[in-house]
Coordinates of C-alpha atoms in Angstrom, one line a residue:
Chain A
X1 CA 12.7 26.7 52.3
X2 CA 14.2 24.0 50.2
X3 CA 17.8 24.3 49.1
X4 CA 18.9 23.9 45.5
X5 CA 20.2 20.4 46.4
X6 CA 16.8 19.4 47.7
X7 CA 15.2 20.5 44.4
X8 CA 17.8 18.5 42.4
X9 CA 17.2 15.4 44.4
X10 CA 13.4 15.8 44.1
X11 CA 13.7 16.4 40.4
X12 CA 15.5 13.0 40.0
X13 CA 12.9 11.2 42.0
X14 CA 10.0 12.7 40.0
X15 CA 11.6 12.1 36.6
X16 CA 12.6 8.5 37.5
X17 CA 8.9 7.8 38.1
X18 CA 7.9 9.7 35.0
X19 CA 10.3 7.8 32.8
X20 CA 9.2 4.4 34.2
X21 CA 5.6 5.4 33.2
X22 CA 6.6 6.5 29.7
X23 CA 8.6 3.3 29.1
X24 CA 5.3 1.5 28.8
X25 CA 5.1 3.1 25.3
X26 CA 8.4 1.9 24.0
X27 CA 7.4 2.0 20.3
X28 CA 6.2 5.5 20.7
X29 CA 9.5 6.5 22.2
X30 CA 11.5 5.0 19.3
X31 CA 9.3 6.5 16.6
X32 CA 9.2 9.9 18.3
X33 CA 13.0 9.9 18.6
X34 CA 13.4 9.1 14.9
X35 CA 10.9 11.8 14.0
X36 CA 12.6 14.3 16.3
X37 CA 16.0 13.5 14.8
X38 CA 14.8 14.1 11.2
X39 CA 12.7 17.1 11.9
X40 CA 15.5 18.8 13.8
X41 CA 17.8 18.3 10.7
X42 CA 15.3 19.8 8.2
X43 CA 16.7 23.3 8.1
X44 CA 20.2 21.9 7.8
X45 CA 19.0 19.8 4.9
X46 CA 17.7 22.9 3.2
X47 CA 21.1 24.6 3.6
X48 CA 22.8 21.5 2.2
X49 CA 20.6 21.6 -0.9
X50 CA 21.0 25.3 -1.4
X51 CA 24.8 25.1 -1.1
X52 CA 24.7 22.8 -4.2
X53 CA 24.0 26.0 -6.2
X54 CA 26.0 28.6 -4.3
X55 CA 29.5 28.9 -2.8
X56 CA 28.6 30.9 0.3
X57 CA 25.6 32.4 2.1
X58 CA 26.1 36.1 3.0
X59 CA 29.8 35.3 3.5
X60 CA 29.3 32.1 5.5
X61 CA 30.5 28.7 4.3
X62 CA 28.4 25.6 4.6
X63 CA 30.6 24.2 7.4
X64 CA 30.3 27.4 9.4
X65 CA 26.5 27.1 9.1
X66 CA 26.8 23.5 10.2
X67 CA 28.6 24.7 13.3
X68 CA 26.0 27.3 14.1
X69 CA 23.3 24.6 13.5
X70 CA 25.0 22.2 16.0
X71 CA 25.1 25.0 18.5
X72 CA 21.5 25.7 17.9
X73 CA 20.4 22.1 18.3
X74 CA 22.1 21.9 21.7
X75 CA 20.8 25.3 22.8
X76 CA 17.1 24.4 22.1
X77 CA 17.3 20.9 23.7
X78 CA 16.9 22.0 27.4
X79 CA 13.7 23.8 26.4
X80 CA 12.5 20.6 24.8
X81 CA 13.6 18.2 27.5
X82 CA 12.9 20.1 30.7
X83 CA 10.2 22.7 29.9
X84 CA 8.0 20.7 27.5
X85 CA 5.1 20.9 29.9
X86 CA 4.5 24.5 28.9
X87 CA 2.6 23.2 25.9
X88 CA -0.1 21.8 28.2
X89 CA -0.6 25.0 30.2
X90 CA -3.6 26.1 28.2
X91 CA -5.5 22.9 29.1
X92 CA -4.6 23.2 32.8
X93 CA -5.6 26.9 32.9
X94 CA -8.8 26.3 31.0
X95 CA -9.9 23.3 32.9
X96 CA -8.9 24.5 36.3
X97 CA -6.4 21.7 36.9
X98 CA -3.7 24.4 37.2
X99 CA -5.0 25.0 40.8
X100 CA -3.2 21.9 42.1
X101 CA 0.2 23.5 41.6
X102 CA -0.6 26.1 44.2
X103 CA -1.0 23.5 46.9
X104 CA 2.6 22.2 47.3
X105 CA 5.3 23.8 49.3
X106 CA 7.5 23.9 46.2
X107 CA 8.4 26.5 43.7
X108 CA 5.5 26.5 41.3
X109 CA 7.5 26.8 38.1
X110 CA 9.7 24.0 39.2
X111 CA 6.7 21.8 40.2
X112 CA 4.8 22.5 37.0
X113 CA 7.7 21.9 34.6
X114 CA 8.9 18.8 36.5
X115 CA 5.7 17.0 35.5
X116 CA 7.2 16.3 32.1
X117 CA 10.6 15.2 31.0
X118 CA 10.8 14.8 27.3
X119 CA 13.1 11.8 26.7
X120 CA 13.1 12.2 22.9
X121 CA 14.7 15.6 23.3
X122 CA 17.9 13.7 24.3
X123 CA 18.1 12.5 20.7
X124 CA 18.2 16.1 19.5
X125 CA 20.8 16.9 22.1
X126 CA 23.0 14.0 21.1
X127 CA 22.7 14.9 17.4
X128 CA 23.6 18.5 18.2
X129 CA 26.7 17.4 20.0
X130 CA 27.8 15.2 17.2
X131 CA 27.2 17.9 14.6
X132 CA 29.0 20.5 16.6
X133 CA 32.1 18.3 17.1
X134 CA 32.1 17.3 13.4
X135 CA 31.9 20.9 12.2
X136 CA 34.6 22.1 14.6
X137 CA 36.9 19.3 13.4
X138 CA 36.2 20.1 9.8
X139 CA 36.8 23.8 10.5
X140 CA 40.0 23.1 12.4
X141 CA 38.9 25.1 15.4
X142 CA 41.3 25.2 18.4
X143 CA 39.9 24.2 21.7
X144 CA 41.6 25.2 24.9
X145 CA 40.2 24.6 28.4
X146 CA 39.1 28.3 28.5
X147 CA 37.3 28.1 25.2
X148 CA 35.5 24.9 26.3
X149 CA 34.4 26.7 29.4
X150 CA 33.2 29.6 27.3
X151 CA 31.3 27.2 25.0
X152 CA 29.5 25.7 28.0
X153 CA 28.7 29.1 29.4
X154 CA 27.3 30.5 26.1
X155 CA 25.3 27.3 25.5
X156 CA 23.8 27.7 29.0
X157 CA 22.8 31.2 28.2
X158 CA 21.6 30.5 24.8
X159 CA 19.3 27.7 26.1
X160 CA 17.9 30.2 28.6
X161 CA 17.1 32.5 25.8
X162 CA 15.1 29.8 24.0
X163 CA 13.4 28.7 27.2
X164 CA 12.5 32.3 28.0
X165 CA 11.0 33.0 24.6
X166 CA 8.8 29.9 24.7
X167 CA 7.8 30.0 28.3
X168 CA 6.8 33.7 28.0
X169 CA 4.7 32.8 25.0
X170 CA 3.1 30.1 27.1
X171 CA 2.3 32.5 29.9
X172 CA -0.1 34.2 27.5
X173 CA -2.5 31.4 28.7
X174 CA -3.1 33.3 31.9
X175 CA -4.6 36.2 30.1
X176 CA -6.1 34.9 26.8
X177 CA -8.4 32.0 26.2
X178 CA -6.2 30.0 23.9
X179 CA -2.5 30.5 24.1
X180 CA -1.8 27.9 21.4
X181 CA -1.5 30.4 18.5
X182 CA 1.0 32.5 20.6
X183 CA 3.1 29.5 21.4
X184 CA 2.8 28.3 17.8
X185 CA 4.2 31.6 16.6
X186 CA 7.1 31.5 19.1
X187 CA 7.8 28.0 17.9
X188 CA 7.8 29.1 14.3
X189 CA 10.2 31.9 15.1
X190 CA 12.6 29.3 16.6
X191 CA 13.3 28.0 13.1
X192 CA 15.0 31.2 12.1
X193 CA 17.5 31.1 15.0
X194 CA 20.2 29.2 13.0
X195 CA 20.1 31.7 10.1
X196 CA 23.0 34.1 9.8
X197 CA 21.7 37.3 11.2
X198 CA 23.6 39.4 8.7
X199 CA 21.2 38.4 5.9
X200 CA 18.5 40.6 7.6
X201 CA 18.0 44.3 7.1
X202 CA 17.8 47.0 9.8
X203 CA 14.4 46.5 11.4
X204 CA 14.5 42.7 11.4
X205 CA 18.1 42.5 12.6
X206 CA 17.1 44.9 15.3
X207 CA 14.1 42.9 16.3
X208 CA 15.9 39.6 16.3
X209 CA 18.7 41.1 18.4
X210 CA 16.9 43.3 20.9
X211 CA 13.2 42.5 21.0
X212 CA 12.9 38.8 20.4
X213 CA 16.6 38.0 20.7
X214 CA 16.6 34.9 18.5
X215 CA 20.2 35.9 17.4
X216 CA 21.4 34.9 20.9
X217 CA 20.1 31.4 20.6
X218 CA 22.8 30.4 18.1
X219 CA 24.3 33.0 15.7
X220 CA 25.9 35.6 18.0
X221 CA 27.4 33.2 20.5
X222 CA 28.7 31.0 17.6
X223 CA 30.7 33.9 16.3
X224 CA 32.9 33.8 19.4
X225 CA 34.2 30.5 18.1
X226 CA 34.0 31.0 14.4
X227 CA 35.6 34.4 14.1
X228 CA 37.1 35.1 17.6
X229 CA 39.3 37.8 16.1
X230 CA 36.5 39.8 14.6
X231 CA 33.8 39.9 17.3
X232 CA 33.3 43.0 19.4
X233 CA 34.4 42.5 23.0
X234 CA 30.8 43.2 24.0
X235 CA 29.9 39.8 22.7
X236 CA 31.7 38.3 25.7
X237 CA 28.9 39.7 27.8
X238 CA 26.3 37.8 25.8
X239 CA 25.8 35.2 28.5
X240 CA 24.1 37.9 30.5
X241 CA 21.3 38.1 27.9
X242 CA 20.1 34.6 28.8
X243 CA 20.2 35.2 32.5
X244 CA 18.4 38.6 32.3
X245 CA 15.8 37.3 30.0
X246 CA 15.0 34.3 32.2
X247 CA 14.7 36.6 35.2
X248 CA 12.1 38.6 33.2
X249 CA 10.3 35.5 32.2
X250 CA 10.1 34.3 35.8
X251 CA 8.7 37.7 36.7
X252 CA 6.0 37.4 34.0
X253 CA 5.2 33.8 35.1
X254 CA 4.8 35.0 38.7
X255 CA 2.5 37.8 37.6
X256 CA 0.4 35.2 35.6
X257 CA 0.3 32.8 38.5
X258 CA -0.8 35.5 40.9
X259 CA -3.6 36.8 38.6
X260 CA -5.0 33.4 37.8
X261 CA -8.4 32.9 39.6
X262 CA -9.3 29.3 38.7
X263 CA -12.4 28.2 36.8
X264 CA -14.8 27.9 39.6
X265 CA -15.6 24.3 39.1
Chain B
X1 CA -24.1 13.0 0.4
X2 CA -26.4 15.3 2.3
X3 CA -25.1 14.1 5.6
X4 CA -21.5 14.6 4.5
X5 CA -22.3 18.2 3.6
X6 CA -23.8 18.7 7.0
X7 CA -20.5 17.5 8.5
X8 CA -18.6 19.9 6.3
X9 CA -20.9 22.8 7.4
X10 CA -20.4 21.8 11.0
X11 CA -16.7 21.8 11.0
X12 CA -16.7 25.1 9.1
X13 CA -18.7 26.6 11.9
X14 CA -16.4 25.2 14.5
X15 CA -13.5 26.7 12.7
X16 CA -15.1 30.1 13.0
X17 CA -14.9 29.9 16.8
X18 CA -11.1 30.1 16.7
X19 CA -11.1 33.4 14.8
X20 CA -8.4 35.2 16.8
X21 CA -6.0 32.3 16.2
X22 CA -6.1 33.3 12.5
X23 CA -4.5 36.6 13.3
X24 CA -1.5 34.8 14.8
X25 CA -1.4 32.5 11.8
X26 CA -1.4 35.4 9.4
X27 CA 1.3 37.2 11.5
X28 CA 3.3 34.0 11.4
X29 CA 3.0 33.8 7.7
X30 CA 4.0 37.4 7.2
X31 CA 7.0 36.9 9.4
X32 CA 7.9 33.7 7.5
X33 CA 7.5 35.4 4.2
X34 CA 9.8 38.3 5.3
X35 CA 12.4 36.0 6.6
X36 CA 12.4 33.9 3.5
X37 CA 12.7 37.1 1.5
X38 CA 15.9 38.0 3.2
X39 CA 17.2 34.4 3.0
X40 CA 16.6 34.0 -0.7
X41 CA 17.9 37.5 -1.4
X42 CA 21.2 36.6 0.1
X43 CA 21.1 33.2 -1.7
X44 CA 20.7 35.0 -5.1
X45 CA 23.1 37.8 -4.2
X46 CA 22.4 39.6 -7.4
X47 CA 22.5 36.5 -9.6
X48 CA 20.1 36.6 -12.5
X49 CA 18.9 33.0 -12.3
X50 CA 19.7 29.9 -10.2
X51 CA 18.8 26.5 -11.6
X52 CA 16.7 28.2 -14.3
X53 CA 14.6 30.2 -11.8
X54 CA 14.7 33.9 -11.4
X55 CA 14.6 35.4 -7.9
X56 CA 10.9 36.5 -8.4
X57 CA 9.9 33.0 -9.5
X58 CA 11.6 31.3 -6.6
X59 CA 10.3 33.8 -4.1
X60 CA 6.7 33.5 -5.2
X61 CA 7.1 29.7 -5.0
X62 CA 8.5 29.8 -1.5
X63 CA 6.2 32.5 -0.1
X64 CA 3.0 31.0 -1.5
X65 CA 4.3 27.6 -0.3
X66 CA 4.0 29.0 3.3
X67 CA 0.6 30.4 2.6
X68 CA -0.9 27.1 1.5
X69 CA 1.1 25.1 4.1
X70 CA -1.6 25.7 6.8
X71 CA -4.3 25.0 4.3
X72 CA -2.9 21.6 3.3
X73 CA -2.4 20.5 6.9
X74 CA -5.6 18.5 7.6
X75 CA -4.8 17.3 11.1
X76 CA -6.8 14.2 10.3
X77 CA -4.0 12.1 11.7
X78 CA -4.3 13.9 15.1
X79 CA -8.1 13.7 15.0
X80 CA -8.1 10.0 14.3
X81 CA -5.4 9.3 16.9
X82 CA -7.5 11.2 19.4
X83 CA -10.6 9.2 18.5
X84 CA -8.8 5.9 18.6
X85 CA -7.2 6.6 22.0
X86 CA -10.3 7.9 23.6
X87 CA -12.5 5.2 22.2
X88 CA -14.6 7.8 20.3
X89 CA -13.9 5.9 17.1
X90 CA -16.5 3.3 18.2
X91 CA -19.3 5.8 17.9
X92 CA -18.3 6.5 14.3
X93 CA -18.0 2.8 13.4
X94 CA -21.6 2.1 14.4
X95 CA -23.0 5.0 12.3
X96 CA -23.9 4.4 8.6
X97 CA -21.1 6.6 7.4
X98 CA -17.8 5.9 5.7
X99 CA -14.9 6.8 8.0
X100 CA -12.7 8.0 5.2
X101 CA -15.4 10.3 3.7
X102 CA -16.4 11.5 7.2
X103 CA -12.9 12.6 7.9
X104 CA -12.5 14.1 4.5
X105 CA -15.5 16.3 4.7
X106 CA -14.9 17.1 8.3
X107 CA -11.4 18.4 7.5
X108 CA -12.5 20.1 4.4
X109 CA -14.8 22.3 6.4
X110 CA -11.8 23.5 8.4
X111 CA -9.8 23.9 5.1
X112 CA -12.5 26.2 3.6
X113 CA -12.4 28.2 6.8
X114 CA -8.6 28.6 6.8
X115 CA -8.7 29.3 3.0
X116 CA -10.9 32.3 3.6
X117 CA -9.3 33.4 6.9
X118 CA -5.6 32.6 6.3
X119 CA -4.6 31.7 2.8
X120 CA -6.5 34.5 0.9
X121 CA -5.4 37.3 3.3
X122 CA -1.8 36.1 3.1
X123 CA -2.1 36.0 -0.7
X124 CA -3.5 39.5 -0.8
X125 CA -0.7 40.7 1.6
X126 CA 1.8 39.1 -0.8
X127 CA 0.5 41.0 -3.7
X128 CA -0.3 44.4 -2.1
X129 CA 2.1 44.7 0.9
X130 CA 5.1 42.8 -0.5
X131 CA 4.4 44.1 -4.0
X132 CA 4.9 40.8 -5.6
X133 CA 3.9 40.6 -9.2
X134 CA 2.0 37.4 -9.8
X135 CA 2.8 36.6 -13.5
X136 CA -0.3 35.8 -15.6
X137 CA -0.7 32.7 -17.6
X138 CA -2.7 29.5 -17.9
X139 CA -1.0 28.1 -14.9
X140 CA -2.9 30.7 -12.8
X141 CA -6.2 29.3 -14.1
X142 CA -5.3 25.7 -13.4
X143 CA -3.9 26.5 -9.9
X144 CA -7.2 26.1 -8.0
X145 CA -7.8 22.6 -9.5
X146 CA -4.2 21.6 -8.7
X147 CA -4.6 23.0 -5.2
X148 CA -7.7 20.9 -4.6
X149 CA -6.0 17.7 -5.8
X150 CA -3.0 18.6 -3.6
X151 CA -5.4 18.9 -0.7
X152 CA -6.8 15.4 -1.4
X153 CA -3.3 14.0 -1.6
X154 CA -2.3 15.6 1.7
X155 CA -5.5 14.2 3.2
X156 CA -4.5 10.7 2.1
X157 CA -1.1 10.9 3.8
X158 CA -2.7 12.3 7.0
X159 CA -5.4 9.6 6.9
X160 CA -2.9 6.9 6.4
X161 CA -0.8 8.0 9.4
X162 CA -4.0 8.3 11.4
X163 CA -4.9 4.7 10.6
X164 CA -1.4 3.6 11.7
X165 CA -2.6 4.6 15.2
X166 CA -4.8 1.6 15.2
X167 CA -1.5 -0.2 15.7
X168 CA 0.6 2.2 17.7
X169 CA -2.0 4.1 19.7
X170 CA 0.3 7.1 19.7
X171 CA 0.7 9.8 17.1
X172 CA 3.4 12.4 17.9
X173 CA 6.3 10.6 16.4
X174 CA 4.5 9.3 13.4
X175 CA 2.9 12.6 12.5
X176 CA 6.1 14.6 12.9
X177 CA 8.0 12.0 10.8
X178 CA 5.4 12.2 8.1
X179 CA 5.4 16.0 8.2
X180 CA 9.1 16.2 7.7
X181 CA 9.1 13.6 4.9
X182 CA 6.3 15.4 3.1
X183 CA 7.6 19.0 3.5
X184 CA 11.2 18.1 2.4
X185 CA 10.4 15.7 -0.5
X186 CA 7.5 17.7 -1.9
X187 CA 9.5 20.8 -2.5
X188 CA 7.5 22.8 0.1
X189 CA 10.7 24.5 1.4
X190 CA 12.8 24.8 -1.7
X191 CA 11.8 24.4 -5.4
X192 CA 12.7 20.9 -6.6
X193 CA 15.0 22.4 -9.3
X194 CA 17.5 23.2 -6.5
X195 CA 17.9 19.5 -5.5
X196 CA 20.8 17.6 -7.0
X197 CA 19.8 16.0 -10.4
X198 CA 19.8 12.4 -9.3
X199 CA 17.5 13.1 -6.3
X200 CA 15.3 15.3 -8.4
X201 CA 14.7 12.4 -10.9
X202 CA 13.7 10.1 -8.0
X203 CA 11.4 12.7 -6.5
X204 CA 9.5 13.2 -9.7
X205 CA 8.4 9.5 -9.5
X206 CA 7.1 9.9 -5.9
X207 CA 3.7 11.2 -4.9
X208 CA 5.1 14.0 -2.7
X209 CA 5.9 16.4 -5.4
X210 CA 2.3 16.5 -6.5
X211 CA 1.4 18.1 -3.1
X212 CA 3.5 21.3 -3.2
X213 CA 5.7 21.4 -6.3
X214 CA 2.9 21.0 -8.8
X215 CA 0.5 23.8 -7.6
X216 CA 3.4 26.1 -6.7
X217 CA 5.0 25.7 -10.1
X218 CA 1.7 26.6 -11.7
X219 CA 1.8 30.0 -10.0
X220 CA 5.5 30.6 -10.2
X221 CA 6.0 29.6 -13.9
X222 CA 2.5 30.0 -15.3
X223 CA 3.8 30.3 -18.9
X224 CA 4.9 26.7 -19.4
X225 CA 3.0 24.8 -22.1
X226 CA -0.5 23.4 -21.9
X227 CA 0.8 19.9 -22.3
X228 CA 3.2 20.3 -19.4
X229 CA 0.4 21.5 -17.1
X230 CA -2.1 18.9 -18.3
X231 CA 0.4 16.1 -17.7
X232 CA 1.1 17.5 -14.2
X233 CA -2.6 17.5 -13.4
X234 CA -2.8 14.0 -14.8
X235 CA 0.0 12.8 -12.5
X236 CA -1.8 14.5 -9.5
X237 CA -5.1 12.8 -10.4
X238 CA -3.4 9.4 -10.7
X239 CA -1.9 9.7 -7.2
X240 CA -5.2 10.9 -5.7
X241 CA -7.0 7.8 -7.1
X242 CA -4.2 5.5 -6.2
X243 CA -3.8 6.7 -2.6
X244 CA -7.5 6.9 -2.0
X245 CA -7.8 3.3 -3.0
X246 CA -4.8 2.2 -1.0
X247 CA -5.9 3.9 2.2
X248 CA -9.3 2.3 1.9
X249 CA -7.7 -1.2 1.6
X250 CA -5.4 -0.4 4.5
X251 CA -8.4 0.7 6.6
X252 CA -10.0 -2.8 6.2
X253 CA -6.9 -4.3 7.7
X254 CA -6.2 -1.7 10.4
X255 CA -9.7 -1.7 11.8
X256 CA -9.4 -5.4 12.7
X257 CA -6.8 -4.7 15.5
X258 CA -9.0 -2.1 17.2
X259 CA -9.5 -2.6 20.9
X260 CA -11.8 -0.4 22.9
X261 CA -11.4 -0.5 26.7
X262 CA -14.4 0.6 28.7
X263 CA -17.1 2.9 27.4

């Protein structure tokens, strides 16, 4: 078996080659990065315009929402950068090219996802970091070493939540003919993650907390930093949500991989 | 004309194949309409009006906006990019058909399909499940015309971006940039009345508002005067003619740089 270190080394080798190949299309990379940048700021733009007419949204100030948004942008970046290949899974499954992933002595999820490294996602990540720092300066948040460690831990967990939701939707490809609508729906849901969850009523808040836990992508973990005095101590266990969910996703992926029978061509 | 109608019929039939995807689209719309309901409810927070719009008016505007969103996405940009990259474009160029009209009718077949399978069901859900009262007025009568013009405009933008692929040979970045410019500046996400005054004035002079703001206003505020509506339609028509002409001119330039490798 390979150790984690082997995998890391392997990943760098694969991505180095991938990036070299992609750099042939430099114009595409630049345009895509610009597009990525603006499209990831769209919801924030909507909030900005709305706050022209109102002082607060369900008790949240604009700057607090900016903080949540920065958190959100960082949290969705690992999905974009490292797991982007999930969008192609329906082609591979339909056309039988998925079979090749069975024939390497490597973890299949690792091998499959390593085939794509979305460089333009780095723009999103960078924008998210700038927004988060800007908002936390404006809000005058205090950062100790422990708080920074907590931030990194919650970001790690939040990004696992986002990865899990999307990858699980992509796994539908193993059982239905066209997983695109399922993935599209999961992608649309993602846009709601930076909304304050307290605007929702019972059933929706329940669903976004326990069923499709979008709230854990940005809103709940952000509260640990925006209102540390008010959050329930349970929230400090929220990092477990991401890890648990990813374990579940990995299990679903394994089920799918084991049930796939190829296309016979 | 007959051959273009055949193209339309063909793409309508292809659209039929992907029936089960419609369910997810409708589910997505319902979710989106619910979430925007909560969002706008907390924005209004019991206020009677904001920027001259009541909650009901704003909500109809935004919810219907999501219902026509899928309809107005023609995907012509993706289709053209695919044809250019794969060299398929050559087979269209040697046929006695006009590329612009071919793409228009091809995408219009899909649009009719998604109108019947996604937009109308969403609209019915809005009225019966969400219990939204659609106010009656002349705007309601003019809405279908306005929607058709909006479709033609949306097509022009998608076609233009598709033509850009003659130069870039890649589409993702261009298409996503176009999408975001159109959705934000057209008032697809928020009624234009909410924008700061100065920005609003500029936006009214741009073609984007004719895609979402015009048809949606006809539904949300159907009791504005005849003159207002007619001038809105006039502006739409102006942009349709202008952009159709401009994209045709641009095509003549763009097609010159086409290179096809292999066959």
